[in-house]
mmCIF file of N, CA and C in Angstrom:
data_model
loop_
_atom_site.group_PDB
_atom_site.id
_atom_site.type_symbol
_atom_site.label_atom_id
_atom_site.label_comp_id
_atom_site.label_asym_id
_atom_site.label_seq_id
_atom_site.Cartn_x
_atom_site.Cartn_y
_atom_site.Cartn_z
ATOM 1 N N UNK I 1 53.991 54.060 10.085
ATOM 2 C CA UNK I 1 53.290 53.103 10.906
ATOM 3 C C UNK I 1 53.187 51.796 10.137
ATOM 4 N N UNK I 2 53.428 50.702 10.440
ATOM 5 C CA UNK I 2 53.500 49.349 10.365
ATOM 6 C C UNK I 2 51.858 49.008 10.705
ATOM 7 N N UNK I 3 51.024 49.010 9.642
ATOM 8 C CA UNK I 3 49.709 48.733 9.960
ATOM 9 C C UNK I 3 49.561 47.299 10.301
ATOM 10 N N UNK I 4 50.331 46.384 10.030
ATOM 11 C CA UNK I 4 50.447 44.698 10.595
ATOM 12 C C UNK I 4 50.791 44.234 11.773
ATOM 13 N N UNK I 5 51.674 45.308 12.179
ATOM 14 C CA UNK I 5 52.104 44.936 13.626
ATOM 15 C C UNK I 5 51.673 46.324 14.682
ATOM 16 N N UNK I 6 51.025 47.146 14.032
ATOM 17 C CA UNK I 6 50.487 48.113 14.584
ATOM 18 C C UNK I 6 51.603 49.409 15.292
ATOM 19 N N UNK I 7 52.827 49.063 15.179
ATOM 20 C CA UNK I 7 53.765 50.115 15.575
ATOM 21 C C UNK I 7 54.821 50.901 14.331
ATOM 22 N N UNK I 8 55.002 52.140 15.294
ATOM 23 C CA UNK I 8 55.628 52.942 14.554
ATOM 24 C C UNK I 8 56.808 52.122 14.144
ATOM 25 N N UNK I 9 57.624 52.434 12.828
ATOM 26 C CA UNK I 9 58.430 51.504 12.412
ATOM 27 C C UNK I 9 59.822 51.930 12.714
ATOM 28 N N UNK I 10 59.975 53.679 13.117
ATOM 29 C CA UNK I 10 60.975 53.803 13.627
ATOM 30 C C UNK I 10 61.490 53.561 15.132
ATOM 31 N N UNK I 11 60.235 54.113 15.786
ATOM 32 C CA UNK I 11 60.319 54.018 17.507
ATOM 33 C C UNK I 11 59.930 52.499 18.368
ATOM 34 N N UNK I 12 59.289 51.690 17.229
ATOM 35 C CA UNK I 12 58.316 50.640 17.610
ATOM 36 C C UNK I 12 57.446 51.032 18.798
ATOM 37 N N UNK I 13 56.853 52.806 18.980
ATOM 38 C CA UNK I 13 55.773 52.544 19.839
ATOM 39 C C UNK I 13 54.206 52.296 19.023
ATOM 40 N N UNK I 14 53.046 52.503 19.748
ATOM 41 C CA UNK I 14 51.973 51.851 18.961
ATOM 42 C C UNK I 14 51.412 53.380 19.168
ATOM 43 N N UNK I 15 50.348 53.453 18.261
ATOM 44 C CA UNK I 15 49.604 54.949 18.470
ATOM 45 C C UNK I 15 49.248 55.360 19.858
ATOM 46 N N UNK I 16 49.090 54.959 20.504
ATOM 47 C CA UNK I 16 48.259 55.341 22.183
ATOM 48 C C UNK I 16 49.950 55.685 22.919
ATOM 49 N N UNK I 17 50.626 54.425 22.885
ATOM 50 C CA UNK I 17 51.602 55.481 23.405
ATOM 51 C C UNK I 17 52.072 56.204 23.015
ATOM 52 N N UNK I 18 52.515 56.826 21.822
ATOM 53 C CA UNK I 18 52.991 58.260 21.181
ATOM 54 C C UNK I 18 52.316 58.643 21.888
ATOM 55 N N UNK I 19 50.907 58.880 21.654
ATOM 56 C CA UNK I 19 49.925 59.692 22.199
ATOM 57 C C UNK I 19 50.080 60.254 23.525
ATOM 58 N N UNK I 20 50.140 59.647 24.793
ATOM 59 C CA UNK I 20 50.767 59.394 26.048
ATOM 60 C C UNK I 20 51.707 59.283 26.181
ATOM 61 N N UNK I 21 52.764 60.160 25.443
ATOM 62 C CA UNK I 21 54.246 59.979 25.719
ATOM 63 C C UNK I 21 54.407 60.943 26.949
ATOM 64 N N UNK I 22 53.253 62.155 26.680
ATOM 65 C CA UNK I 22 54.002 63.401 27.577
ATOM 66 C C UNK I 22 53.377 63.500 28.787
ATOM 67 N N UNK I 23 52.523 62.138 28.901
ATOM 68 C CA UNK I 23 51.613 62.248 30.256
ATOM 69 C C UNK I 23 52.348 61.183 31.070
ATOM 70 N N UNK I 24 53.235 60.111 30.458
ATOM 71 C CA UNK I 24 53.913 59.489 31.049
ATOM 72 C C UNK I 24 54.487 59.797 32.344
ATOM 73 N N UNK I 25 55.388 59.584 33.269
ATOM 74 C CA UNK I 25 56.037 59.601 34.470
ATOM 75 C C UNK I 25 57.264 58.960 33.724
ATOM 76 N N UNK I 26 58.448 59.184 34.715
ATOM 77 C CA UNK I 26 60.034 58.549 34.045
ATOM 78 C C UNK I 26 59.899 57.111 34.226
ATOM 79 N N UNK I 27 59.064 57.109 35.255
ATOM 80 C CA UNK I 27 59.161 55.719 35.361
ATOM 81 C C UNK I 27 58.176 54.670 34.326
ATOM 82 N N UNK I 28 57.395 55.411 34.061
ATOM 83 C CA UNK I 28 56.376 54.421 33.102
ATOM 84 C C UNK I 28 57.600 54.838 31.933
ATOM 85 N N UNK I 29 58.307 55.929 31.360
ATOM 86 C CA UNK I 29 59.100 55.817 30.289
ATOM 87 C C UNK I 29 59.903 54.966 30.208
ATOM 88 N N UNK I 30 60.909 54.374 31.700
ATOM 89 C CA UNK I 30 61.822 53.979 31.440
ATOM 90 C C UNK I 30 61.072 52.147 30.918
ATOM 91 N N UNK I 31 59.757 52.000 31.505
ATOM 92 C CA UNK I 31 59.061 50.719 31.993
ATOM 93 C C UNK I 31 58.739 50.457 30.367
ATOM 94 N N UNK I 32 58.491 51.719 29.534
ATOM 95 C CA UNK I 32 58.254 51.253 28.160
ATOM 96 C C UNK I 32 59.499 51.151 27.354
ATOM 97 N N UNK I 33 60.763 52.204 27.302
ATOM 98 C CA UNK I 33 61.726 51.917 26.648
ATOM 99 C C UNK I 33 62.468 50.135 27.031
ATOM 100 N N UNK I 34 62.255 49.781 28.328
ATOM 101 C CA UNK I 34 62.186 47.961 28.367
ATOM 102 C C UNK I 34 61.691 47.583 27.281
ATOM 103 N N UNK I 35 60.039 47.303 27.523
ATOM 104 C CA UNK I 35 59.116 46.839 26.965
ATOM 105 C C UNK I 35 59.554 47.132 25.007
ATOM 106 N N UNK I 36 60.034 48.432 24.784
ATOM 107 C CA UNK I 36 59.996 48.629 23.570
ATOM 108 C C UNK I 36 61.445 47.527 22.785
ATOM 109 N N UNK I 37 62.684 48.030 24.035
ATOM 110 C CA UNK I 37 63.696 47.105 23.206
ATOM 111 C C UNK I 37 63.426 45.409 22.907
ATOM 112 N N UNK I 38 62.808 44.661 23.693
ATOM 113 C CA UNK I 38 61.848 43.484 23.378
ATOM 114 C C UNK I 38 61.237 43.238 22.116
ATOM 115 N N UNK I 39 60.288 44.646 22.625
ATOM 116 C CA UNK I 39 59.023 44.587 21.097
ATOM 117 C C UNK I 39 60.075 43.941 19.965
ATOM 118 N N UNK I 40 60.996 45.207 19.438
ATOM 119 C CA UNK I 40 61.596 45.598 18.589
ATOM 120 C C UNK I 40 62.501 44.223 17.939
ATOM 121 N N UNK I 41 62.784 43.387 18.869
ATOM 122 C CA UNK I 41 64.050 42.104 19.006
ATOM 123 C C UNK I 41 63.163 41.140 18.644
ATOM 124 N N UNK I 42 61.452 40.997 19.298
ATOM 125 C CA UNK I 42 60.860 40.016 18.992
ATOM 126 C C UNK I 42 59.917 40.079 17.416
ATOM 127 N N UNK I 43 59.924 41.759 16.930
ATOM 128 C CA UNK I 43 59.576 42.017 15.366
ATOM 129 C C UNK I 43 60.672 41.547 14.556
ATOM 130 N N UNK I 44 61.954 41.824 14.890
ATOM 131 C CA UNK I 44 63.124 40.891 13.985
ATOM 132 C C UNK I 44 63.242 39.836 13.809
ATOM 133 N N UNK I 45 62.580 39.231 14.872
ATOM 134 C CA UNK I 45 63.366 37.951 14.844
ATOM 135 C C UNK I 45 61.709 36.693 14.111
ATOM 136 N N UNK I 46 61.188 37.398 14.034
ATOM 137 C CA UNK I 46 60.356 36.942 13.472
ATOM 138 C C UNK I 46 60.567 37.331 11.929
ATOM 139 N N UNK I 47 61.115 37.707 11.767
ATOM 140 C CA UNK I 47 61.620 37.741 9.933
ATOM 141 C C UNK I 47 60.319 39.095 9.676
ATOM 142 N N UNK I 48 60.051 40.012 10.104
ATOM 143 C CA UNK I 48 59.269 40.939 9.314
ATOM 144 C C UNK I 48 60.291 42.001 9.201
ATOM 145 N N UNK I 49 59.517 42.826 8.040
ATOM 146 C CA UNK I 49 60.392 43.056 7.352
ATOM 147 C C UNK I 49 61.057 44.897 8.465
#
């Protein structure tokens, strides 16, 4: 876990959604794997590490 940016550093999800992964629906999954490839593009590109 990335305690600065608050997400996991492999999955870039944040604790609550791990948590709620399996209560999810496909559709809230597919609505976060969006949301996550973003996260992930906008943690790079900000130079962290």
């Amino acid at each position: 876990m990335d305690f600065k940016s608050g997400y996991c550093q492999g999955c870039f999800r944040t604790i609550d959604e791990i948590g709620n992964w399996s209560r999810y629906s496909d559709s809230e999954r597919e609505d976060l794997f969006l949301k996550l490839k973003v996260r992930k593009e906008e943690f790079f590109s900000k130079g962290l590490p």
